[in-house]
PDB file of C-alpha atoms in Angstrom:
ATOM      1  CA  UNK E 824       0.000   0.000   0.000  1.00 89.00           C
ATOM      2  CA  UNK E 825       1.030   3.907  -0.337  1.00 93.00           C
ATOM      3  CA  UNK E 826      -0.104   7.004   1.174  1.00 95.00           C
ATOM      4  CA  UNK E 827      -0.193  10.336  -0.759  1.00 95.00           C
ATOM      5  CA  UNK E 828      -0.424  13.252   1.349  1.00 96.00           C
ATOM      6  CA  UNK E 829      -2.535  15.882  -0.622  1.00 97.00           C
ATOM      7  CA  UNK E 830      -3.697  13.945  -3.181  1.00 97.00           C
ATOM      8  CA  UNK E 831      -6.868  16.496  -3.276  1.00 98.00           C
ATOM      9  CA  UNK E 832      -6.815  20.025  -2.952  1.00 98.00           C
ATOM     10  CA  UNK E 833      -9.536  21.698   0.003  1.00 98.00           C
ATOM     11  CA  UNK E 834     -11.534  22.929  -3.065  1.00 98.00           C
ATOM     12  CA  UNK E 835     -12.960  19.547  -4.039  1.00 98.00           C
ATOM     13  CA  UNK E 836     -12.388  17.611  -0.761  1.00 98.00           C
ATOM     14  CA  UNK E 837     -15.306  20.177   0.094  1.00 98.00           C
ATOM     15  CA  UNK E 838     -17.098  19.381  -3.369  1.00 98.00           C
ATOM     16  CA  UNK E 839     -17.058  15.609  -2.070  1.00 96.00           C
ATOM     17  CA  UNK E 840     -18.319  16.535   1.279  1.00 95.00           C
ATOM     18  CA  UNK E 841     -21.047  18.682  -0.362  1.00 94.00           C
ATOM     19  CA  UNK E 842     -21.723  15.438  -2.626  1.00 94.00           C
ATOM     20  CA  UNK E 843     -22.129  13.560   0.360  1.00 91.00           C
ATOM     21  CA  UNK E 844     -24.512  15.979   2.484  1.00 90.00           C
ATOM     22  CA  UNK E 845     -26.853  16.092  -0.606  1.00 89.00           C
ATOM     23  CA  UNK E 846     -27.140  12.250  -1.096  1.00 83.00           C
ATOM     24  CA  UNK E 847     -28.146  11.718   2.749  1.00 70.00           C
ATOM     25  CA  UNK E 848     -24.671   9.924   2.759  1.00 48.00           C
ATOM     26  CA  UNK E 849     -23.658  11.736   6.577  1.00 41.00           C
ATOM     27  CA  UNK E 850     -25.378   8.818   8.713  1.00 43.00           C
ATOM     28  CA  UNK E 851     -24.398   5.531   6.705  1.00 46.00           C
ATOM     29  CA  UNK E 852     -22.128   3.686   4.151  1.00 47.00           C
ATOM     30  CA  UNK E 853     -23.710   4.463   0.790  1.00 56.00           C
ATOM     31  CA  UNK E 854     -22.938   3.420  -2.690  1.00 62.00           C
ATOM     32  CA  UNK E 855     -22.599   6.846  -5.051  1.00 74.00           C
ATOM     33  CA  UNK E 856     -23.807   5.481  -8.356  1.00 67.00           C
ATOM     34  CA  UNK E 857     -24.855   1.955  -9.211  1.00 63.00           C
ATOM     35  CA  UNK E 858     -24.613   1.392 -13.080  1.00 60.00           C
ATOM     36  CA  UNK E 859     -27.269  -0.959 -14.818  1.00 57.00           C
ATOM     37  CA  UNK E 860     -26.750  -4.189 -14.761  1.00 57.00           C
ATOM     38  CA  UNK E 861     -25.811  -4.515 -18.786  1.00 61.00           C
ATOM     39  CA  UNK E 862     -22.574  -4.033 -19.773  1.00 62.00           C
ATOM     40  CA  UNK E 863     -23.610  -2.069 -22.823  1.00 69.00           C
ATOM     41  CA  UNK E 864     -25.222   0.316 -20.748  1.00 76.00           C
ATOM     42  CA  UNK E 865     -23.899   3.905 -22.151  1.00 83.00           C
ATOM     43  CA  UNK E 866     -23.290   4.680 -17.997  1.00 81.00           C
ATOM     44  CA  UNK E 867     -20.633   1.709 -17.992  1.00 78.00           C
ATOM     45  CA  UNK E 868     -18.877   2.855 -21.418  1.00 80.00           C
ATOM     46  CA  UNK E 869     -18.646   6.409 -21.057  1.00 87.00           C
ATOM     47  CA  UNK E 870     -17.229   8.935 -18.459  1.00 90.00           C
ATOM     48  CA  UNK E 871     -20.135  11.814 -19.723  1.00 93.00           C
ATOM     49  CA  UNK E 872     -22.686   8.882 -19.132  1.00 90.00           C
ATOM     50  CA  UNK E 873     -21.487   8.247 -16.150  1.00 91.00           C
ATOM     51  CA  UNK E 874     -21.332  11.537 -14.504  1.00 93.00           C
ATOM     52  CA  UNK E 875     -24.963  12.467 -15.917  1.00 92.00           C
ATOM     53  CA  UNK E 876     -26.322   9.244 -14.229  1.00 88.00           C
ATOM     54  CA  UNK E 877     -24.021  10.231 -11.062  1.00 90.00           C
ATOM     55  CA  UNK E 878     -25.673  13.626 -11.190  1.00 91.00           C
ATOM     56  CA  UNK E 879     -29.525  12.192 -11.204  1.00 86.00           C
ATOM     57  CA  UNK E 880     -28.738  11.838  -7.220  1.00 84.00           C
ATOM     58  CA  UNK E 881     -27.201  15.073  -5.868  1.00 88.00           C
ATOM     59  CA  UNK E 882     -28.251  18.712  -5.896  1.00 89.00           C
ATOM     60  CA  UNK E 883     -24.501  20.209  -6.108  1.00 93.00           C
ATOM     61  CA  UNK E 884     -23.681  23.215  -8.466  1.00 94.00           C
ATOM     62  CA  UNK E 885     -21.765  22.608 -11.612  1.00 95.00           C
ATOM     63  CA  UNK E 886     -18.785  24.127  -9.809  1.00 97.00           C
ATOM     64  CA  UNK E 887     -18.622  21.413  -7.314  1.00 97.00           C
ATOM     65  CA  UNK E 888     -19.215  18.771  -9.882  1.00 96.00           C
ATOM     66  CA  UNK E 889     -16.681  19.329 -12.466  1.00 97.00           C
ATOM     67  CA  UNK E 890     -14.015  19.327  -9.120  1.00 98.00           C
ATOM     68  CA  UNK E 891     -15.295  15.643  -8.257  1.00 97.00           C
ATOM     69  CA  UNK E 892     -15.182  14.801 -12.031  1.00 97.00           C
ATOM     70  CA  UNK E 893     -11.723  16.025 -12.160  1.00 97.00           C
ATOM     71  CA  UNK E 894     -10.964  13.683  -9.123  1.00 97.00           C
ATOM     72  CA  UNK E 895     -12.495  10.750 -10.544  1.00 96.00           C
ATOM     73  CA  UNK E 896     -11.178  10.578 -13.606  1.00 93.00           C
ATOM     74  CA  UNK E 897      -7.611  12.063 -13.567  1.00 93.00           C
ATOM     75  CA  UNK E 898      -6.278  13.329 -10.414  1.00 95.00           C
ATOM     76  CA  UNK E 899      -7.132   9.867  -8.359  1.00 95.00           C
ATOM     77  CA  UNK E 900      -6.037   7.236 -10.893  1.00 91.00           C
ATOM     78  CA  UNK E 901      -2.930   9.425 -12.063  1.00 91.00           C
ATOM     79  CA  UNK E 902      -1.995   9.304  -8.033  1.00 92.00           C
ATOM     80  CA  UNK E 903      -2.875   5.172  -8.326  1.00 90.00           C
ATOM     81  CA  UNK E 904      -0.837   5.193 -11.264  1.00 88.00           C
ATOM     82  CA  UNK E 905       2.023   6.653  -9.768  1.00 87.00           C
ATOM     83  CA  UNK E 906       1.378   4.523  -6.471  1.00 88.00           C
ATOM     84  CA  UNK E 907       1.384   1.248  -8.506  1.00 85.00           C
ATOM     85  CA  UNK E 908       3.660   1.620 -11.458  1.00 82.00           C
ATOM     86  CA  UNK E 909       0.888   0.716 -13.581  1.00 77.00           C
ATOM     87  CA  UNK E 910       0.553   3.656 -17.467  1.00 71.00           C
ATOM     88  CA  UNK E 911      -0.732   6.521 -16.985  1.00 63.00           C
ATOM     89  CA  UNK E 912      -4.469   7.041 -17.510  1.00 63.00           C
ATOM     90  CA  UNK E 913      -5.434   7.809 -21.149  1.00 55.00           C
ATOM     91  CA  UNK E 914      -1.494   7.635 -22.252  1.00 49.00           C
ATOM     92  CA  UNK E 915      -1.742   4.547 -24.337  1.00 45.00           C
ATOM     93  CA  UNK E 916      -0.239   1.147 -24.083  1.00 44.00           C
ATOM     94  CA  UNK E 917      -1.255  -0.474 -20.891  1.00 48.00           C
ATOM     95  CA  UNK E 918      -3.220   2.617 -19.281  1.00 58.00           C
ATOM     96  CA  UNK E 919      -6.886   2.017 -20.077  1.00 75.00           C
ATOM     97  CA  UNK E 920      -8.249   2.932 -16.632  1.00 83.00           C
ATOM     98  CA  UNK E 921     -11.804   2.300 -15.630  1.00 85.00           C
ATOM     99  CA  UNK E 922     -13.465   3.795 -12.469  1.00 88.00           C
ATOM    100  CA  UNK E 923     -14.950  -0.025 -10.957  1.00 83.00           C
ATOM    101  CA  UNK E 924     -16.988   1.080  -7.557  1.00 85.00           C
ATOM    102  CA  UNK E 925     -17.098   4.280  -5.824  1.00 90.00           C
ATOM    103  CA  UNK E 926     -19.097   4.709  -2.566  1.00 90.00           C
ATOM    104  CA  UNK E 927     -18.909   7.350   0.330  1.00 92.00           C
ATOM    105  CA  UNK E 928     -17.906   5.315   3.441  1.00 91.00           C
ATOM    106  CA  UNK E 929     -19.261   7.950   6.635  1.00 90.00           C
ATOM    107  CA  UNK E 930     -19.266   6.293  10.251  1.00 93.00           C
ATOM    108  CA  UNK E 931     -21.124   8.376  13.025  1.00 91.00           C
ATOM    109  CA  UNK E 932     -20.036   9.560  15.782  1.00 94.00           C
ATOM    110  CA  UNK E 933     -19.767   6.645  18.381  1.00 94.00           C
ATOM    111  CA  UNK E 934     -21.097   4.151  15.991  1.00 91.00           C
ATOM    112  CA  UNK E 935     -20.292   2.506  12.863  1.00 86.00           C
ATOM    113  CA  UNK E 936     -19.622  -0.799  11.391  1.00 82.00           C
ATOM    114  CA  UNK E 937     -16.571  -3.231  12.726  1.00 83.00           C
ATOM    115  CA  UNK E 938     -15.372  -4.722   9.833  1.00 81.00           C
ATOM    116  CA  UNK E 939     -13.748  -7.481   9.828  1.00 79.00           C
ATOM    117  CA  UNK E 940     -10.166  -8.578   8.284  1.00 81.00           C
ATOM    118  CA  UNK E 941     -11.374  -9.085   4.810  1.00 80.00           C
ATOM    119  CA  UNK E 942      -9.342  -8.538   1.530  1.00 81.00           C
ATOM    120  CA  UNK E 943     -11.516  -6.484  -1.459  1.00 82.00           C
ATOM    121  CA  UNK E 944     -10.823  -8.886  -4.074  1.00 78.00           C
ATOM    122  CA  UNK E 945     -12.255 -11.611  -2.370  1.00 71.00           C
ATOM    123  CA  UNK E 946     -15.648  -9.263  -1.604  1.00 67.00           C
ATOM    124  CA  UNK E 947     -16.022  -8.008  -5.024  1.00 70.00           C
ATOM    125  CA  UNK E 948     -14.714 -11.173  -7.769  1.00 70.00           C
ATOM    126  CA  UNK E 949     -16.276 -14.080  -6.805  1.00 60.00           C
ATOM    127  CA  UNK E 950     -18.649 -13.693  -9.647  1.00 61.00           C
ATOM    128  CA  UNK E 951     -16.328 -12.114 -12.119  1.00 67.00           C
ATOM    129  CA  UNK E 952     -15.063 -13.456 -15.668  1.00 64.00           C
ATOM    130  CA  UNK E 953     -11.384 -14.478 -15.931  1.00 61.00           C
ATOM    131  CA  UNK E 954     -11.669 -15.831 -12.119  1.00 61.00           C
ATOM    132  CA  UNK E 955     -11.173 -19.592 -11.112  1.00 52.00           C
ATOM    133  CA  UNK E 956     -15.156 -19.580 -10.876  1.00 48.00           C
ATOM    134  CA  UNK E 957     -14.991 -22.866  -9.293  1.00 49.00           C
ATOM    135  CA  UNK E 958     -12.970 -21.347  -6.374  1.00 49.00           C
ATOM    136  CA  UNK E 959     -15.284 -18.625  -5.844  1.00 48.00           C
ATOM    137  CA  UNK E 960     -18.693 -20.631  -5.837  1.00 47.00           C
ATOM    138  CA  UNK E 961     -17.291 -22.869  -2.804  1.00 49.00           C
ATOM    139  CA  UNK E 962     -16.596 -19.800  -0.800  1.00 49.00           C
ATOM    140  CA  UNK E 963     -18.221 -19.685   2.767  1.00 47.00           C
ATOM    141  CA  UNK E 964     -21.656 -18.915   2.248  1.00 46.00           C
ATOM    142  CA  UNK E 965     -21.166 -16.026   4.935  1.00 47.00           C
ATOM    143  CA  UNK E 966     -18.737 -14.273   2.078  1.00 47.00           C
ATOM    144  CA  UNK E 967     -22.002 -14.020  -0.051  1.00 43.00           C
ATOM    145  CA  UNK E 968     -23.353 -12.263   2.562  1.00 44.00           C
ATOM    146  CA  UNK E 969     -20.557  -9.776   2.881  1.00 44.00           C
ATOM    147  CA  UNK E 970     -20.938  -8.787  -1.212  1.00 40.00           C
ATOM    148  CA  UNK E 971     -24.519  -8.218  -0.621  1.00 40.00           C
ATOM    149  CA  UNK E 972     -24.447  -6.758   2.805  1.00 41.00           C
ATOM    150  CA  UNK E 973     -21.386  -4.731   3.130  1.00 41.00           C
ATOM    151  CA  UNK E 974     -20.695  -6.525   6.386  1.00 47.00           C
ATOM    152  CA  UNK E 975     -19.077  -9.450   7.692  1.00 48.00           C
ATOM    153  CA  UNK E 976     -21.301 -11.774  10.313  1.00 48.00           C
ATOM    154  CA  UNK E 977     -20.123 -11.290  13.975  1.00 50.00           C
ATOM    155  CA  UNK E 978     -20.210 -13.846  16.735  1.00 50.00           C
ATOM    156  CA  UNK E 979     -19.430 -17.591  16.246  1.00 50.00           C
ATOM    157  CA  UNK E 980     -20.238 -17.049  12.433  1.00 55.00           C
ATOM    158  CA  UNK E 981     -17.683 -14.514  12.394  1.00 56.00           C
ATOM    159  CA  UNK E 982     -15.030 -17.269  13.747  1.00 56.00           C
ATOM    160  CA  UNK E 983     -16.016 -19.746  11.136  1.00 59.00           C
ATOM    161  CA  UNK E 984     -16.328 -16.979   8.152  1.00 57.00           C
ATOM    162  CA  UNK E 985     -12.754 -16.004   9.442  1.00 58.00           C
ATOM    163  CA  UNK E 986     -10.856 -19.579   8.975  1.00 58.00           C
ATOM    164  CA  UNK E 987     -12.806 -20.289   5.939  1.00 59.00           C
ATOM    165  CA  UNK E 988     -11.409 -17.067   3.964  1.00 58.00           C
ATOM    166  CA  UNK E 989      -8.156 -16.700   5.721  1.00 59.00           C
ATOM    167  CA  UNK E 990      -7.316 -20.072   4.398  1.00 61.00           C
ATOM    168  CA  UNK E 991      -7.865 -19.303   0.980  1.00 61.00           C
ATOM    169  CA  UNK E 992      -5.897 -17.672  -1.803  1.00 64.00           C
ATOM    170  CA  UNK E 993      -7.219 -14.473  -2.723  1.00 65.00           C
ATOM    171  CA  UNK E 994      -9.540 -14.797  -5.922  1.00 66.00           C
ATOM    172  CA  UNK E 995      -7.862 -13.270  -9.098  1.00 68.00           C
ATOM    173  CA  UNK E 996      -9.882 -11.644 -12.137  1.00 68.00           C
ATOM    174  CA  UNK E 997      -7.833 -11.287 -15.459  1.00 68.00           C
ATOM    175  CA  UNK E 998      -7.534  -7.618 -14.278  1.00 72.00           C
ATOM    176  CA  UNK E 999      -6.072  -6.087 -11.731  1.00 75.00           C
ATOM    177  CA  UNK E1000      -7.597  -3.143  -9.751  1.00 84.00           C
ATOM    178  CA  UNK E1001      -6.918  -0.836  -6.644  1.00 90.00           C
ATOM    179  CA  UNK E1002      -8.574   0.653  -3.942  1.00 94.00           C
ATOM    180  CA  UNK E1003      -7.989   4.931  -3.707  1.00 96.00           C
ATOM    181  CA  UNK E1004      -9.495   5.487   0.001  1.00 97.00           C
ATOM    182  CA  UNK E1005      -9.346   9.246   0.334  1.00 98.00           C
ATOM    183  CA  UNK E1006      -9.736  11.115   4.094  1.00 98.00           C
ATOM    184  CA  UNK E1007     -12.500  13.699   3.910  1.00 98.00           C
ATOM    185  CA  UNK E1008     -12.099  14.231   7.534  1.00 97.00           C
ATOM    186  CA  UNK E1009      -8.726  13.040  10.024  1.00 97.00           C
ATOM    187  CA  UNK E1010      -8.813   9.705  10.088  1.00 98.00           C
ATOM    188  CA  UNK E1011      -7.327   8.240  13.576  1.00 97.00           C
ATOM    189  CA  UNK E1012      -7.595   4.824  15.499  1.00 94.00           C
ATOM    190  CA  UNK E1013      -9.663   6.727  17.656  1.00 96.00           C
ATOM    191  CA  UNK E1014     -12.795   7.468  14.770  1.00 96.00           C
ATOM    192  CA  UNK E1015     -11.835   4.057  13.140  1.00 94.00           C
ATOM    193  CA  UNK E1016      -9.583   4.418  10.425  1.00 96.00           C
ATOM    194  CA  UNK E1017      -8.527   2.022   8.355  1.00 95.00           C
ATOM    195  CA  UNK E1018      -6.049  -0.727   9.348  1.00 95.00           C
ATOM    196  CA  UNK E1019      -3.805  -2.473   6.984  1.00 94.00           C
ATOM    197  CA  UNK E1020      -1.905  -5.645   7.098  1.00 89.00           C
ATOM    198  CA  UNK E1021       1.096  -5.175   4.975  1.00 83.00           C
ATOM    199  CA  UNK E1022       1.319  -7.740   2.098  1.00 72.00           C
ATOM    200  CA  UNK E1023       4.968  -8.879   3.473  1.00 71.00           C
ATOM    201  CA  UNK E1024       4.605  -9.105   7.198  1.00 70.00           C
ATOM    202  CA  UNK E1025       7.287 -11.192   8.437  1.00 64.00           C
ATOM    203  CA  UNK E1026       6.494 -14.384   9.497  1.00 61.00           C
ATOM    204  CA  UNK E1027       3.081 -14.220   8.228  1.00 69.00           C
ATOM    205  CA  UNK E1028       2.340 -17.331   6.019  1.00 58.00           C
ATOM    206  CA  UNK E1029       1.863 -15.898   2.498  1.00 55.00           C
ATOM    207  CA  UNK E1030      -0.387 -17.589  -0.317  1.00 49.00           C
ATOM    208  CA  UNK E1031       1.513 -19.903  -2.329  1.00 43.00           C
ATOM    209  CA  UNK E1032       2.559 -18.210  -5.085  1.00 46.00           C
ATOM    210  CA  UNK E1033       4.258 -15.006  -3.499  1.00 50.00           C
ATOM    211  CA  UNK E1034       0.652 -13.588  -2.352  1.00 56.00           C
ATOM    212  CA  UNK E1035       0.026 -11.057   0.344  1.00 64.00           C
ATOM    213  CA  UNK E1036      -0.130 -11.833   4.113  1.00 73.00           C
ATOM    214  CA  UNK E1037      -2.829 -13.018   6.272  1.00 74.00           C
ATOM    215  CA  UNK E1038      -3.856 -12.233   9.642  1.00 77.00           C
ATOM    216  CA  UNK E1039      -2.551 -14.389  12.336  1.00 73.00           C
ATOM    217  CA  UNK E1040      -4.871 -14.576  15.286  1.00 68.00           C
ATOM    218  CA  UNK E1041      -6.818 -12.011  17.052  1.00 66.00           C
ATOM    219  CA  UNK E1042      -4.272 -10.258  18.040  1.00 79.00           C
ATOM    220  CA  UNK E1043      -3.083  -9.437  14.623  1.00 82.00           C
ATOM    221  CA  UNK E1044      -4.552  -6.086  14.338  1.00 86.00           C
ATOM    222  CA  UNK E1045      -3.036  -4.588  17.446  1.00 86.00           C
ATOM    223  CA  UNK E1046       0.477  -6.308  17.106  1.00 85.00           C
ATOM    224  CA  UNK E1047       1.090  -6.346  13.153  1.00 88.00           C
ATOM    225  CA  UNK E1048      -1.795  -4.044  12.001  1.00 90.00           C
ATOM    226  CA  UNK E1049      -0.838  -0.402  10.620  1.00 93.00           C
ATOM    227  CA  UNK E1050      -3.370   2.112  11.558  1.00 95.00           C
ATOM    228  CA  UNK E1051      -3.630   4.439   8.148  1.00 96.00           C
ATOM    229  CA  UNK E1052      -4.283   8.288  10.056  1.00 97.00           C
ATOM    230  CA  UNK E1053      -4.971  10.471   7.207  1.00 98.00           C
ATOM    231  CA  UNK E1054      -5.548  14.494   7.046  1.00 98.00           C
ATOM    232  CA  UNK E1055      -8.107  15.445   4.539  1.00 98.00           C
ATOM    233  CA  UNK E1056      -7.077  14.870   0.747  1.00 98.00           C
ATOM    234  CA  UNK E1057      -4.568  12.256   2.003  1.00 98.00           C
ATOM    235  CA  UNK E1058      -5.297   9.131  -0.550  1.00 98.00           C
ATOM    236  CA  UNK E1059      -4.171   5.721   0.568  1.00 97.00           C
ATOM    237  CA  UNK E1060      -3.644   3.391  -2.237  1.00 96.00           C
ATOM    238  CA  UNK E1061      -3.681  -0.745  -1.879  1.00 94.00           C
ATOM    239  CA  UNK E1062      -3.796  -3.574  -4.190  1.00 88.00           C
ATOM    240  CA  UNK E1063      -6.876  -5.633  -3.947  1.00 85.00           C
ATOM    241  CA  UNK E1064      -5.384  -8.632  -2.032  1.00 82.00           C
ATOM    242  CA  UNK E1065      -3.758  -6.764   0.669  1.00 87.00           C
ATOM    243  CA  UNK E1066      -6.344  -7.466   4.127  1.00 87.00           C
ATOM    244  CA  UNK E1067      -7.689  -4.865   6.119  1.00 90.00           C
ATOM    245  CA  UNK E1068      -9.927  -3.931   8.834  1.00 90.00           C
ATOM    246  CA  UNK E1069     -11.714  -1.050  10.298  1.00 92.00           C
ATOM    247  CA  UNK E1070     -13.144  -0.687  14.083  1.00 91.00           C
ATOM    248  CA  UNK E1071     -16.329   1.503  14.999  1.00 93.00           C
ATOM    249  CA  UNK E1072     -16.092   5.726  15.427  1.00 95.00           C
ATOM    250  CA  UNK E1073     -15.241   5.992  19.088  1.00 96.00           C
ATOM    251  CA  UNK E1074     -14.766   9.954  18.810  1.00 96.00           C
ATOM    252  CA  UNK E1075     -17.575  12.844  18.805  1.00 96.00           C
ATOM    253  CA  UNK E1076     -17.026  13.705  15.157  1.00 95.00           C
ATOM    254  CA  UNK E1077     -18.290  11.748  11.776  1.00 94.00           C
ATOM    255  CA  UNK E1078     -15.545   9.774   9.975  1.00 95.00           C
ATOM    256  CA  UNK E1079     -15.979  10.657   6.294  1.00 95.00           C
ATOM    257  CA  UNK E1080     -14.272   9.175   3.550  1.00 96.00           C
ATOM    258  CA  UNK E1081     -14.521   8.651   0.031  1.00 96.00           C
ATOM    259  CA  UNK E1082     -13.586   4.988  -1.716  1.00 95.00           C
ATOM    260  CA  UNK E1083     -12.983   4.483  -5.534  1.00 94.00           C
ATOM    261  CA  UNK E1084     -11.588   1.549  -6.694  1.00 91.00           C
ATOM    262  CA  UNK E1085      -9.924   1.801 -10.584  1.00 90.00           C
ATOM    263  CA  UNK E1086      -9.512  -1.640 -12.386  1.00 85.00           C
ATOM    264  CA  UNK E1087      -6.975  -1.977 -15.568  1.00 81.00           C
ATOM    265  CA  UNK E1088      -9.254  -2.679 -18.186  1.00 77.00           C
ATOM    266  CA  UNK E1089     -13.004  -3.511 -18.049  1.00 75.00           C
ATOM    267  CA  UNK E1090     -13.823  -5.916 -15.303  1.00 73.00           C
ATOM    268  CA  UNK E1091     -16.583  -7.810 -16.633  1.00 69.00           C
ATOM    269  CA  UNK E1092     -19.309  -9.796 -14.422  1.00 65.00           C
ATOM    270  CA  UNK E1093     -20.188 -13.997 -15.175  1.00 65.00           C
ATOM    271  CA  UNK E1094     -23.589 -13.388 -15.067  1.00 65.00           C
ATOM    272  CA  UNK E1095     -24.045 -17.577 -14.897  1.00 65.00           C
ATOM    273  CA  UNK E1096     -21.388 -17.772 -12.108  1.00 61.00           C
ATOM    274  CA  UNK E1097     -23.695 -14.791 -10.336  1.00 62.00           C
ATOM    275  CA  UNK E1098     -26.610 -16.704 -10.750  1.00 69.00           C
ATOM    276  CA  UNK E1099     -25.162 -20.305  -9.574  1.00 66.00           C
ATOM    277  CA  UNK E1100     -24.191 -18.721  -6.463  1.00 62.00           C
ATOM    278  CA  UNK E1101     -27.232 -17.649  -5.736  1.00 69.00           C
ATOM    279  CA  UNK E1102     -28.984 -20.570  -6.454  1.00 73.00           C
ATOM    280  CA  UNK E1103     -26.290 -22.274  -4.132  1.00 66.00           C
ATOM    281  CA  UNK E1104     -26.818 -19.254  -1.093  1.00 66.00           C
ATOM    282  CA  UNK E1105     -30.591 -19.689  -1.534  1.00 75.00           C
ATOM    283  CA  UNK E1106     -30.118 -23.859  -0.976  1.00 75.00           C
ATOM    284  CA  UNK E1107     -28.272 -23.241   2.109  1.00 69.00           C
ATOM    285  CA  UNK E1108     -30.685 -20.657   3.823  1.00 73.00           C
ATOM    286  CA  UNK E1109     -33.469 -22.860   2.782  1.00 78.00           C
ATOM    287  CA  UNK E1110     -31.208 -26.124   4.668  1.00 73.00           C
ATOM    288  CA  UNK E1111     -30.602 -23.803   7.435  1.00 70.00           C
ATOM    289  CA  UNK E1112     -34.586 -23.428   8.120  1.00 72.00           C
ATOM    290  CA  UNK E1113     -35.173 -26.422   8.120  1.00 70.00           C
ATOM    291  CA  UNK E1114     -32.722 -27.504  10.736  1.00 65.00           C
ATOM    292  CA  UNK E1115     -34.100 -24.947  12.746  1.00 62.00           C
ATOM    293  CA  UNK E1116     -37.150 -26.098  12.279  1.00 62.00           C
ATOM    294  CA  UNK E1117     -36.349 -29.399  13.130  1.00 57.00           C
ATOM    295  CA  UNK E1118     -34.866 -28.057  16.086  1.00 61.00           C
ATOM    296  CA  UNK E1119     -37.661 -25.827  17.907  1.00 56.00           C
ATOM    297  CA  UNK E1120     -39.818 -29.204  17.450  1.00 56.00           C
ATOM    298  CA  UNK E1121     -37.407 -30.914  19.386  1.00 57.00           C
ATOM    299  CA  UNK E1122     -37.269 -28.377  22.032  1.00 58.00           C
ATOM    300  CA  UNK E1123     -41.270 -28.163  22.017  1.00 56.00           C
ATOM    301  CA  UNK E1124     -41.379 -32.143  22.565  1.00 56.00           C
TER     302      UNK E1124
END
């Protein structure tokens, strides 16, 4: 991973912030803009198409929105450029850039979401083209839930969800893609920033193949974990198999941040790997009733 300090001026962190107030975004994690499903879809070919659908959702002056376009589709993936080594958007050769996901990611003051050790690539591939599809379909059914949900299960489930995954090499589509995750506010351990688990840790068992780390235990975060504290318009940059984890806002102030994630070509969706695994998701809730039904009329007897 890398950290940029400054990667956006105060002008258009405050456009993003202004995005954010007008989409309701200040309470919750919220997805910006969510494309139609079809890949020929004019939003998921072209920027313009793309920022007009973005726009349908936000009251911001044109001012404000030709900042965040700006952000989006230069400044942002020029600084993941630069952080990766990867060509330069738009300069030819290997630099066809494409914005995947972006989403404002806001926890409340003394509240928010613990997530778990996860890695992206693992939340976001399982039903992509150019993956070992196989691989993905047999992933804990609790990982499913994450991609829909946005958040791992806790409690026992969490246990089980965490051996399954940690276990397994990361999925990998036939394109690679970053995460940008930008401070629009300090981010601290305090308001729960993001904490990364550097992809060589030593003494961390790697996935074969020279992959990134994985946690070792629970106490992983606190003893290998590195807390990312960010002023705003600090960017940090990480490839899509490094873990990382995020604790709830324990301060008086809203931790706001802004999360794009750039892929290296067109990352295409299996629509029949999407729709096996939900076949297969569907099974197991419908197994999981009936062994609870099976077990209140046990109880009742």
């Amino acid at each position: 991973f890398c950290i940029i300090r400054g990667a956006l001026d105060a002008a258009t962190v405050g456009a993003f912030i202004e995005d954010a107030a007008s989409r309701a975004a200040a309470a919750s994690d919220s997805t910006i803009c969510e494309p139609p499903a079809s890949l020929y879809h004019p939003a998921r070919q072209s920027t313009d198409a793309y920022l007009r659908l973005r726009a349908q959702s936000t009251n911001i002056g044109s001012e404000q929105a030709s900042r965040i376009a700006r952000a989006l589709f230069s400044t942002l993936p020029s600084c993941a450029a630069e952080a990766s080594g990867w060509s330069e958007p738009n300069g030819g050769g290997d630099g066809d850039w494409r914005l995947m996901h972006e989403a404002y990611i806001v926890k409340p003051p003394h509240g928010g979401s613990h997530y778990l050790w996860h890695r992206d690539c693992d939340r976001h591939l399982w039903c992509a083209e150019g993956v070992d599809n196989t691989a993905a379909l047999d992933q804990p059914p609790g990982l499913a839930h994450v991609a829909r949900d946005g958040a791992p299960p806790e409690g026992e489930s969490a246990e089980l969800y965490a051996a399954e995954l940690y276990a397994r090499p990361p999925l990998r589509a036939a394109v690679p893609y970053l995460t940008v995750w930008t401070a629009l506010s300090r981010t601290s351990r305090q308001n729960g920033t993001l904490v990364l688990l550097p992809a060589q840790t030593a003494s961390h068992a790697a996935d074969s193949g020279g992959g990134a780390a994985r946690p070792c235990g629970a106490a992983c975060e606190e003893a290998h974990g590195v807390a990312v504290e960010l002023q705003p318009g600090d960017a940090c940059i990480f490839s899509s198999d490094v873990f990382h984890t995020s604790r709830p806002n324990r301060s008086g102030r809203p931790r706001q941040v802004h999360c794009a994630q750039y892929s290296l070509g067109p990352l295409r969706w299996s629509r029949r790997a999407l729709e096996r695994r939900e076949r297969l998701a569907a099974a197991a809730s419908a197994a999981a009733a009936v062994n609870a039904s099976h077990t209140a009329s046990a109880a009742a007897t």
